[in-house]
Tab-separated table of C-alpha atoms and ligand atoms in Angstrom:
chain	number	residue	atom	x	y	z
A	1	UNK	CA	2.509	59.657	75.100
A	2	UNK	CA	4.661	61.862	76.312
A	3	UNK	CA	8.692	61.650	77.307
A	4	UNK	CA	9.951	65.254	78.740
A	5	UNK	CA	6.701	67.344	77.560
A	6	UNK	CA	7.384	66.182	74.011
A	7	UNK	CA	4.708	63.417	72.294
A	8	UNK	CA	6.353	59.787	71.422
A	9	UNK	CA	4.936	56.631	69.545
A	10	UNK	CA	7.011	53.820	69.980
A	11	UNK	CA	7.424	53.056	65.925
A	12	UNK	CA	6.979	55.915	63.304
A	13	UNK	CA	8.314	56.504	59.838
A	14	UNK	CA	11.672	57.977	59.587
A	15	UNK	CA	11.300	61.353	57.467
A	16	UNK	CA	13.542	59.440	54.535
A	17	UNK	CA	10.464	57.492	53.986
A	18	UNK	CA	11.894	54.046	53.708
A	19	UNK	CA	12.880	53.237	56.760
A	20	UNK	CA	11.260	53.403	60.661
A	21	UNK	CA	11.971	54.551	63.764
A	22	UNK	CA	11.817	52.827	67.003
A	23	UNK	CA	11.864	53.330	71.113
A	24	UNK	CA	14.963	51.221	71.919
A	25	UNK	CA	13.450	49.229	75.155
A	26	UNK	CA	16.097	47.108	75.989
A	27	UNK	CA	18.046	51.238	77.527
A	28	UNK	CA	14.774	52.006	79.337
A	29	UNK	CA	14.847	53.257	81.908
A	30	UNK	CA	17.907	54.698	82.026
A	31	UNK	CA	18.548	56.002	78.888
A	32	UNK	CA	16.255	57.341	76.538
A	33	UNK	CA	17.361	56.369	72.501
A	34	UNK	CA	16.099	55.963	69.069
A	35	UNK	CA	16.618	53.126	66.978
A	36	UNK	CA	16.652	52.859	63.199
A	37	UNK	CA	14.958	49.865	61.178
A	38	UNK	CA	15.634	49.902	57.672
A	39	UNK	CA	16.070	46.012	56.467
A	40	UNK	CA	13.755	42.953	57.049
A	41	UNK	CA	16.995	41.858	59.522
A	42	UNK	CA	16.725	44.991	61.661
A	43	UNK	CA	13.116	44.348	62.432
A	44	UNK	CA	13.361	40.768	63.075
A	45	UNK	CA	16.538	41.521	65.385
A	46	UNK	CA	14.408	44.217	66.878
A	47	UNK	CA	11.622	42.206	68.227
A	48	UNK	CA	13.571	38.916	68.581
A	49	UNK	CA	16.208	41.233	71.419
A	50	UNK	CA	13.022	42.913	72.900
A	51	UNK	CA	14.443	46.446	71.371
A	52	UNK	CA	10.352	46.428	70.969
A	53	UNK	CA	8.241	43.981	72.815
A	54	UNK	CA	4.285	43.832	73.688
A	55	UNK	CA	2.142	41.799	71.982
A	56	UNK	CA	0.508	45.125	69.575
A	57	UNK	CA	3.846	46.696	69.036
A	58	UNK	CA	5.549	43.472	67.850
A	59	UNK	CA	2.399	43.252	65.563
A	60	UNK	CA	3.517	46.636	63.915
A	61	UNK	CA	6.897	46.387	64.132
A	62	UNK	CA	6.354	42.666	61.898
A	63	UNK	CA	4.224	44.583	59.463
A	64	UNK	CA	7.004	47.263	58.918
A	65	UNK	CA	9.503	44.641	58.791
A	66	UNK	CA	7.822	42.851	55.753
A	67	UNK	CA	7.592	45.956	54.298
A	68	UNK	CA	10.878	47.166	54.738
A	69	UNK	CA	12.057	43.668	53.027
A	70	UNK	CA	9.965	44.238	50.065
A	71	UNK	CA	12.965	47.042	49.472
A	72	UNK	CA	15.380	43.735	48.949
A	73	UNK	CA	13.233	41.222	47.092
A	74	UNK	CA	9.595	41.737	46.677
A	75	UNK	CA	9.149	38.730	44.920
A	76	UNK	CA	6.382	36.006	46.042
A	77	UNK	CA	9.300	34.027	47.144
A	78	UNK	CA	10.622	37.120	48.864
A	79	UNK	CA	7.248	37.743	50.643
A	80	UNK	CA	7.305	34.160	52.035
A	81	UNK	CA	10.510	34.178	53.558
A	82	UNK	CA	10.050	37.351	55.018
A	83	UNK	CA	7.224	36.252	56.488
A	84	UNK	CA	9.163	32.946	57.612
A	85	UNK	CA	11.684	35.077	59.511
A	86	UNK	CA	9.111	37.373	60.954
A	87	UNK	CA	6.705	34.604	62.329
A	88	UNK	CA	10.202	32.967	64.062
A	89	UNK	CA	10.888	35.699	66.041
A	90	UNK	CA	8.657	35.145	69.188
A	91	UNK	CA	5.756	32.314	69.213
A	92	UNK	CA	3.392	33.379	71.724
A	93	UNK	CA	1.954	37.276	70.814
A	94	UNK	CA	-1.255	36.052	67.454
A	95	UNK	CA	-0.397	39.804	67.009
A	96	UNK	CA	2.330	39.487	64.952
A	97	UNK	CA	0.909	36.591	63.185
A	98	UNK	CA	-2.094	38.448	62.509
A	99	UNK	CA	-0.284	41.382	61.068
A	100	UNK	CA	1.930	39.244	58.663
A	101	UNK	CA	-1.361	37.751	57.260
A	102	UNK	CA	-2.748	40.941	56.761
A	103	UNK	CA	0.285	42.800	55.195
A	104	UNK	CA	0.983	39.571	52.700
A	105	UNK	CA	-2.331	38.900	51.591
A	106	UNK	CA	-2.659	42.540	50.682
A	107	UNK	CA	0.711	42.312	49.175
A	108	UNK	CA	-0.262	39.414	46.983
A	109	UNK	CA	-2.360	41.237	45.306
A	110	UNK	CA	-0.466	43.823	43.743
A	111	UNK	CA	2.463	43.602	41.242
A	112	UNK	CA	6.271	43.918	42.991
A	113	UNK	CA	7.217	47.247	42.044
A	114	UNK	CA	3.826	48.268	44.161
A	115	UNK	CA	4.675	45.939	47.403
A	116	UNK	CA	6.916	48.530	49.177
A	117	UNK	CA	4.892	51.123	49.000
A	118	UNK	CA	1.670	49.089	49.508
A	119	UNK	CA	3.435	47.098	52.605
A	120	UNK	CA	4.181	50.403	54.366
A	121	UNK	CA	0.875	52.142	54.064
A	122	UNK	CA	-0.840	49.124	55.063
A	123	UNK	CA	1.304	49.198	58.021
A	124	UNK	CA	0.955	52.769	58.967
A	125	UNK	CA	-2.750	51.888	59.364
A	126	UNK	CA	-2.084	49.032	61.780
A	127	UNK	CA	-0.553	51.431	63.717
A	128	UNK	CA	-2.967	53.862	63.714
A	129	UNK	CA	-6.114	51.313	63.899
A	130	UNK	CA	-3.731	50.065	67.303
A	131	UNK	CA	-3.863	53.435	68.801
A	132	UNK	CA	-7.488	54.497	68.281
A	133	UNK	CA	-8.276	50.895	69.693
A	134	UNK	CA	-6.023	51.195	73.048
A	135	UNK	CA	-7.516	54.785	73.016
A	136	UNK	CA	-10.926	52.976	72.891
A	137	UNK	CA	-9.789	50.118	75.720
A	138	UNK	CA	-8.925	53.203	77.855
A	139	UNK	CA	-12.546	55.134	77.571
A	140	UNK	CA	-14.269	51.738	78.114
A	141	UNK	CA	-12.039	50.521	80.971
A	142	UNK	CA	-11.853	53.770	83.109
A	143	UNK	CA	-15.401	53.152	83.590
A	144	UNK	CA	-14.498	50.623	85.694
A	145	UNK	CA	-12.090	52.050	87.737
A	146	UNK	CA	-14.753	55.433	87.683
A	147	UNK	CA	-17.394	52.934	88.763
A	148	UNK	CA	-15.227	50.890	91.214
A	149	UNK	CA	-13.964	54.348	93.021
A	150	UNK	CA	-17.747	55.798	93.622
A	151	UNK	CA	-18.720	51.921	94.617
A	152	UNK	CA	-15.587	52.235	97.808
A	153	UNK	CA	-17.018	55.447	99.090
A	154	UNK	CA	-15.437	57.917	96.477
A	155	UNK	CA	-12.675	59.037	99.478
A	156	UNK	CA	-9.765	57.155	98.228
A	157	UNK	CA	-7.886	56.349	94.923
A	158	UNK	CA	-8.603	52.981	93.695
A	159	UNK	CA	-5.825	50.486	94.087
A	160	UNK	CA	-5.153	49.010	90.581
A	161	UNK	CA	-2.599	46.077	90.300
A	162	UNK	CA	-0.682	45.419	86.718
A	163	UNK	CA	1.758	43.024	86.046
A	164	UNK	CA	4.143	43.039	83.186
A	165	UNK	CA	4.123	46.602	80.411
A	166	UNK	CA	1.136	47.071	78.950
A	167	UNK	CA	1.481	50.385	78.616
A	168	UNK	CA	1.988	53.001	75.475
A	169	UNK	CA	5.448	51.429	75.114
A	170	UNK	CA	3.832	48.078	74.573
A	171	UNK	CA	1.624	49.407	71.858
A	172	UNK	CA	2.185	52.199	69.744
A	173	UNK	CA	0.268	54.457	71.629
A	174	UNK	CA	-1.631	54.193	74.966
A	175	UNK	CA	-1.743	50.805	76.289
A	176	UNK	CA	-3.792	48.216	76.951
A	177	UNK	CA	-3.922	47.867	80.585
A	178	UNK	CA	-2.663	50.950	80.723
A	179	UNK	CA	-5.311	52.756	79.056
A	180	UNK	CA	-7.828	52.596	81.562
A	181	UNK	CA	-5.802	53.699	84.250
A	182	UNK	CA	-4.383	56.915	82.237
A	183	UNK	CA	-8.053	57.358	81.144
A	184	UNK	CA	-9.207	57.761	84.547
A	185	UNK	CA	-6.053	59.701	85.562
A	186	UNK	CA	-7.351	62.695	82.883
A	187	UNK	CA	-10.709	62.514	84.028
A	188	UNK	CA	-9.718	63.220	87.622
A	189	UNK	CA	-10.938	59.871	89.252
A	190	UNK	CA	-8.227	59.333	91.616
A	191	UNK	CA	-5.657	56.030	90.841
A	192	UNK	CA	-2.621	54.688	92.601
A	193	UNK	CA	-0.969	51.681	90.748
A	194	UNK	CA	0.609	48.549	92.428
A	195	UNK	CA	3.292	47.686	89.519
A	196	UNK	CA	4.523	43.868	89.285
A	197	UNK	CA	8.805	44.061	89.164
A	198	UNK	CA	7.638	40.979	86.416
A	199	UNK	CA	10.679	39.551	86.718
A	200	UNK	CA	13.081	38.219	84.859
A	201	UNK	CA	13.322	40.838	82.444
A	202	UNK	CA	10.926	43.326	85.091
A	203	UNK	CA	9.123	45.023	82.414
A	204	UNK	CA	7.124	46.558	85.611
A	205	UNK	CA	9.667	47.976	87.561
A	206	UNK	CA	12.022	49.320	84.184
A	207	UNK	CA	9.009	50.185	81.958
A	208	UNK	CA	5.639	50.402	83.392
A	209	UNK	CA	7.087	52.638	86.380
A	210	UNK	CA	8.833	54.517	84.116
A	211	UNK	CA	5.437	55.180	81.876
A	212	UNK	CA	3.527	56.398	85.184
A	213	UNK	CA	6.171	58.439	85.985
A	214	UNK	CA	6.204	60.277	83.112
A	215	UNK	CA	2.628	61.009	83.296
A	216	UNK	CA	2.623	61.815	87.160
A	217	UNK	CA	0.267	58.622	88.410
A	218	UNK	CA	0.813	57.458	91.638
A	219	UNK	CA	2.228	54.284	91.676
A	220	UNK	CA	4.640	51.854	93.917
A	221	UNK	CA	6.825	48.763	92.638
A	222	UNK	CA	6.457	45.737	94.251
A	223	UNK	CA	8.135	42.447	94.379
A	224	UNK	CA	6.102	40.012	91.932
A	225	UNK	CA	5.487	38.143	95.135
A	226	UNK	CA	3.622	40.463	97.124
A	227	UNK	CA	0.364	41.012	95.823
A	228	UNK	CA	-1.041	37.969	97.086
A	229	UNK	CA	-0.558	39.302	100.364
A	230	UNK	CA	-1.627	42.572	99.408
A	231	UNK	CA	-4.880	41.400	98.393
A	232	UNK	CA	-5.453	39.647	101.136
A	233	UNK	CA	-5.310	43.208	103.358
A	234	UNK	CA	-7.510	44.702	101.174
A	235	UNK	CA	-4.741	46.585	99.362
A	236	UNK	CA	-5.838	45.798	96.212
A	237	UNK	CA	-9.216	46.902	94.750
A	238	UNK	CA	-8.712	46.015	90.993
A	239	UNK	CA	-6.194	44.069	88.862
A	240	UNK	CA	-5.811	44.614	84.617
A	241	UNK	CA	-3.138	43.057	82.858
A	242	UNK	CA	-2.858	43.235	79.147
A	243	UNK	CA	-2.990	39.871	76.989
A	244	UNK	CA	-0.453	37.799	74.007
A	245	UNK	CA	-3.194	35.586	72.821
A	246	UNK	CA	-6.807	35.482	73.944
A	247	UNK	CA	-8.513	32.606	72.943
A	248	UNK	CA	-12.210	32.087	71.590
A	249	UNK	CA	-13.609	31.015	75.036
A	250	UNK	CA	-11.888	33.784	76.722
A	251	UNK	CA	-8.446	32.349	78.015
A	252	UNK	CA	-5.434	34.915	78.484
A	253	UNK	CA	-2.385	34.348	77.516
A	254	UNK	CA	0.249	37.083	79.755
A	255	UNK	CA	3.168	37.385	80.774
A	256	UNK	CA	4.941	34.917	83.410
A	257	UNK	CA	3.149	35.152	86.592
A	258	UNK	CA	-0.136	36.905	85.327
A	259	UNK	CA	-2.246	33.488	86.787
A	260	UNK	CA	-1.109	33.308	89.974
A	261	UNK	CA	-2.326	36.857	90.229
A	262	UNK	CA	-5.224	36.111	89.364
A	263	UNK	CA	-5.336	32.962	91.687
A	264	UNK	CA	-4.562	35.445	94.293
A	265	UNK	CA	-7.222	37.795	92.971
A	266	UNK	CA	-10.058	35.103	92.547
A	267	UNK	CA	-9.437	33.807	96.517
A	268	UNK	CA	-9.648	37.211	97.708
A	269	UNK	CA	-12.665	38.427	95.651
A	270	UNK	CA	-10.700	41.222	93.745
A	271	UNK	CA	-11.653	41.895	89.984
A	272	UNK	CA	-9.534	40.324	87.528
A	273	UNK	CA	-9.475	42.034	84.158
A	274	UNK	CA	-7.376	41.630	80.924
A	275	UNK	CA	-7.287	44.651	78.385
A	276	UNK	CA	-6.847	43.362	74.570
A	277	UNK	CA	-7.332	44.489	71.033
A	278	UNK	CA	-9.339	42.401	68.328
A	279	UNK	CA	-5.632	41.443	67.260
A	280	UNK	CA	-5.133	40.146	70.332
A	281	UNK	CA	-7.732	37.451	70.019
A	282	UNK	CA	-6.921	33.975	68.302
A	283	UNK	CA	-10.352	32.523	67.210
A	284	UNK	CA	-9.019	29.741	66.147
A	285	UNK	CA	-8.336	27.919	69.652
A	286	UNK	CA	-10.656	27.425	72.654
A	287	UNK	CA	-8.115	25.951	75.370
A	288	UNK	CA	-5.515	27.915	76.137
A	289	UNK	CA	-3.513	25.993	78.368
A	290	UNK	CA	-3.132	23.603	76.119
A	291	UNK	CA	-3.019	25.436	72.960
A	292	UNK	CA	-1.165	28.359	73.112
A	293	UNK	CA	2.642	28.214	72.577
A	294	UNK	CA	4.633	29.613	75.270
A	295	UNK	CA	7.809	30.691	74.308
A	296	UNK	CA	11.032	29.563	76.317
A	297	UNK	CA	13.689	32.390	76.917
A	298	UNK	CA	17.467	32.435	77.269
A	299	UNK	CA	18.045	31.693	80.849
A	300	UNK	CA	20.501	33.842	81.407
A	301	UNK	CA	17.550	36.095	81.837
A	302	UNK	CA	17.186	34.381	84.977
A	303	UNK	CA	20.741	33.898	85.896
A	304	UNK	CA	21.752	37.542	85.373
A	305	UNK	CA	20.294	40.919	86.064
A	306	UNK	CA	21.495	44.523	84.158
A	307	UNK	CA	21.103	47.598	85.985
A	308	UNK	CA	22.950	51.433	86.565
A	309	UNK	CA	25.507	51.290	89.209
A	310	UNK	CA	26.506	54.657	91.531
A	311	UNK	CA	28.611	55.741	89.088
A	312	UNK	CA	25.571	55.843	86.768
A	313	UNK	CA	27.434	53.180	84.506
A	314	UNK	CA	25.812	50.027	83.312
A	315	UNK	CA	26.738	46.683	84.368
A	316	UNK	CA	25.219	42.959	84.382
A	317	UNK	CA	25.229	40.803	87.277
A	318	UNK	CA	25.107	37.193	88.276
A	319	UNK	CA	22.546	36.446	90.816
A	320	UNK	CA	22.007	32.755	90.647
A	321	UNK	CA	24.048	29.645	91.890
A	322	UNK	CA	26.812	29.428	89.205
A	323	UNK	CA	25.801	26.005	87.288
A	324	UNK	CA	22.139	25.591	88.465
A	325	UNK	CA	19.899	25.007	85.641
A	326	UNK	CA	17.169	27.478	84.949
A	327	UNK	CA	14.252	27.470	82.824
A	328	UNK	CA	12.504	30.735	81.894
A	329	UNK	CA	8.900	30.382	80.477
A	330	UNK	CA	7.901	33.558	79.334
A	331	UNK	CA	4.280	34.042	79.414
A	332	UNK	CA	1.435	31.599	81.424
A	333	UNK	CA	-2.739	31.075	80.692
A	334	UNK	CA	-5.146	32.085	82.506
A	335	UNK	CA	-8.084	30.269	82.636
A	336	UNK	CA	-11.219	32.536	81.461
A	337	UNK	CA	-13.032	31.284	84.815
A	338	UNK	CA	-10.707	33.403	86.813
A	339	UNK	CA	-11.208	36.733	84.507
A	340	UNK	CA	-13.970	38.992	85.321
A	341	UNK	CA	-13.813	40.734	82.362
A	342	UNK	CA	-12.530	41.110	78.615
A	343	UNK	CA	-11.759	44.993	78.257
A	344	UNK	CA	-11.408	45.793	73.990
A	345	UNK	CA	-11.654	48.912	71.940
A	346	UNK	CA	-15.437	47.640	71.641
A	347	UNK	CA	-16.851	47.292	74.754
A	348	UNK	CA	-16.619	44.964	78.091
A	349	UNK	CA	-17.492	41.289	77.577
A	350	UNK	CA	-17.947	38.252	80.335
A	351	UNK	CA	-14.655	36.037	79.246
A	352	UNK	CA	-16.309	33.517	77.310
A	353	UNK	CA	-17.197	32.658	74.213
A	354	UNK	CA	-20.780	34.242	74.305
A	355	UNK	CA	-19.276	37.298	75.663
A	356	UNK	CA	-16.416	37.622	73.012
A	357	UNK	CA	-18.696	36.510	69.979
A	358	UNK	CA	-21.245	39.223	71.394
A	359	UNK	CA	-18.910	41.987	71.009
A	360	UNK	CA	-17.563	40.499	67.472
A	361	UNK	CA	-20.537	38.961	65.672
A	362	UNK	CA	-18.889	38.986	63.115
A	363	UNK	CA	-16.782	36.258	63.715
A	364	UNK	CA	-19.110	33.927	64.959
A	365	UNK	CA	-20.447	33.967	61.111
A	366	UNK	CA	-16.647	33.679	60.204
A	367	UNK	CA	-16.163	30.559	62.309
B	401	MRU	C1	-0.224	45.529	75.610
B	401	MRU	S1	0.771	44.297	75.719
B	401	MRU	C2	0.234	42.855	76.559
B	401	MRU	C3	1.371	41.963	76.690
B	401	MRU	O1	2.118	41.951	75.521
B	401	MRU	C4	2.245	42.304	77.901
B	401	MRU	O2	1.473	42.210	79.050
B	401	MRU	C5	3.366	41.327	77.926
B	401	MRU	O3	3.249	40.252	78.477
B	401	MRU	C6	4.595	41.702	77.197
B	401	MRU	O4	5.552	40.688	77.182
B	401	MRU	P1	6.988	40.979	76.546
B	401	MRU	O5	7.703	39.685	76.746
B	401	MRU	O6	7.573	42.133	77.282
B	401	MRU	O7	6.766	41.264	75.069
């Protein structure tokens, strides 16, 4: 997507051919800046800081990283640690997971002088199987909006709420909740998007509003705490939020405060919809609440807040009681009975497992 007229991914190659380039998230919005990765350390650091976050990016950012350490040691030995410090960097996104599987097991198979080069191709293609599957999510999904806009009377944009990023800066390209919205966007159907602050780190107001701003959509922040209200005056006519871990039966794993939007949603009769790639999806667990790992942050992500003053310098703030304890859990599940709708680069499926193993037969031979 683009950042002043000129065409970004969020991870590419660096011309010198051994090393990658990165989006550095955590000076969004404010500043705009390139990061290099060029050791297995970088990479980790990068995703374990949130220099690149979103459940497909970290993916590709992991399968660079194992690449990138095959420069330092690509014995087997070397392979499995990397992968050890990889997988440790956040619990929650199967993404990264399932790109370390993919990227090792390939890896495995050729002799060590080969890995490097064999680790970085393979992860060049994650990245571009991750954008022509968000660019898929966002033809299938603007259907929806298309469909929901002509359903209302076809005289007013349709009110789509997001929580979280899961926009082209989540990904390497496009989006996932995203997508459908800056699908319908091109193809004229008009949009205006309600965008979740998503506190603590407010990946909505810093990142998502600064995505729809660069591509002219109409959109307005809101406190996380609003939409429920909203809904309930008919402000809302759609919600899509993107997903860390979808399970088998259709349970979404999202960012903190993604369920009790869709509470919110399923009390007022609004359509609740989560936008995910096949790497999204972990087959191998049916009950998300109870399966999926949530990962607990620093809470000083709670406790403090980092933002550009008048004098357009940076600082960091205390907003909390000094000495009151915090917890910060950073992503919830929601239950596949409150989801309308699984949006993926194949198609729209009920959120269960009939509707999932429909779109990915496949798998339903695999398990
Ligand atoms: C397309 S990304 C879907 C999710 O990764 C996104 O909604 C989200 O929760 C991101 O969390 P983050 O903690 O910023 O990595």
């Amino acid at each position: 997507m683009n950042i002043d007229g000129q065409p970004y991914r969020t991870i590419f190659p660096d011309p010198d051919g051994v090393s990658v380039q990165v989006i550095d998230q955590t000076r969004l919005p404010f500043a705009f800046e390139l990061k290099r990765l060029a050791t297995l350390e970088d990479a980790a650091v990068a995703i374990r800081t949130m220099i690149v976050r979103g459940a497909p990016l970290i993916g590709v950012t992991a399968a660079y990283g194992l690449a990138l350490a095959m420069r330092a040691d690509a014995s087997h030995d070397g392979i499995d640690r990397a992968v050890a410090t990889l997988a440790a960097t956040r619990p929650t996104a199967i993404n990264l997971r399932w790109a370390l599987d993919r990227v090792s097991t390939n890896l495995r198979q050729v002799a060590p002088d080969e890995r490097f080069a064999r680790a970085f191709a393979e992860a060049g293609r994650i990245a571009e199987e991750d954008v022509a599957s968000c660019r898929a999510i966002g033809a299938h999904g603007s259907q929806v909006i298309a469909d929901l806009h002509r359903a209302k009377g076809g005289d007013r944009p349709v009110t789509v709420l997001t929580h979280c990023n899961a926009g082209w800066l989540a990904t390497v390209d496009w989006g996932t909740a995203l997508a459908p919205i800056y699908a319908a966007h091109e193809r004229g159907v008009p949009v205006h998007v309600l965008v979740d602050e998503t506190r603590p780190r407010s990946q909505g107001a810093a990142l998502t509003a600064f995505e729809l701003n660069g591509h002219g959509v109409p959109h307005t922040v809101i406190a996380d705490n609003a939409g429920g209200h909203l809904m309930q005056h008919g402000g809302v006519d759609l919600c899509i939020v993107g997903s860390d871990r979808t399970t088998a039966s259709g349970d979404v794993c999202n960012k903190i405060g993604t369920y009790l939007k869709a509470l919110a949603a399923h009390d007022n009769g609004v359509p609740f919809y989560a936008a995910l790639p096949f790497s999204t999806i972990d087959w191998t667990l049916d009950d998300g609440v109870k399966e999926i790992p949530i990962e607990e942050r620093d809470g000083r992500e709670v406790t403090h807040m980092t933002g550009r003053l008048a004098d357009g310098g940076f600082a960091t703030i205390e907003v909390v009681s000094p000495g009151s304890p915090v917890a910060n859990p950073a992503f919830d599940v929601t239950p596949a009975r409150l989801v309308t709708g699984i949006i993926t680069e194949r198609g729209i499926c009920e959120a269960s497992a009939e509707g999932l193993y429909g779109l990915y037969p496949e798998r339903r031979k695999a398990a």
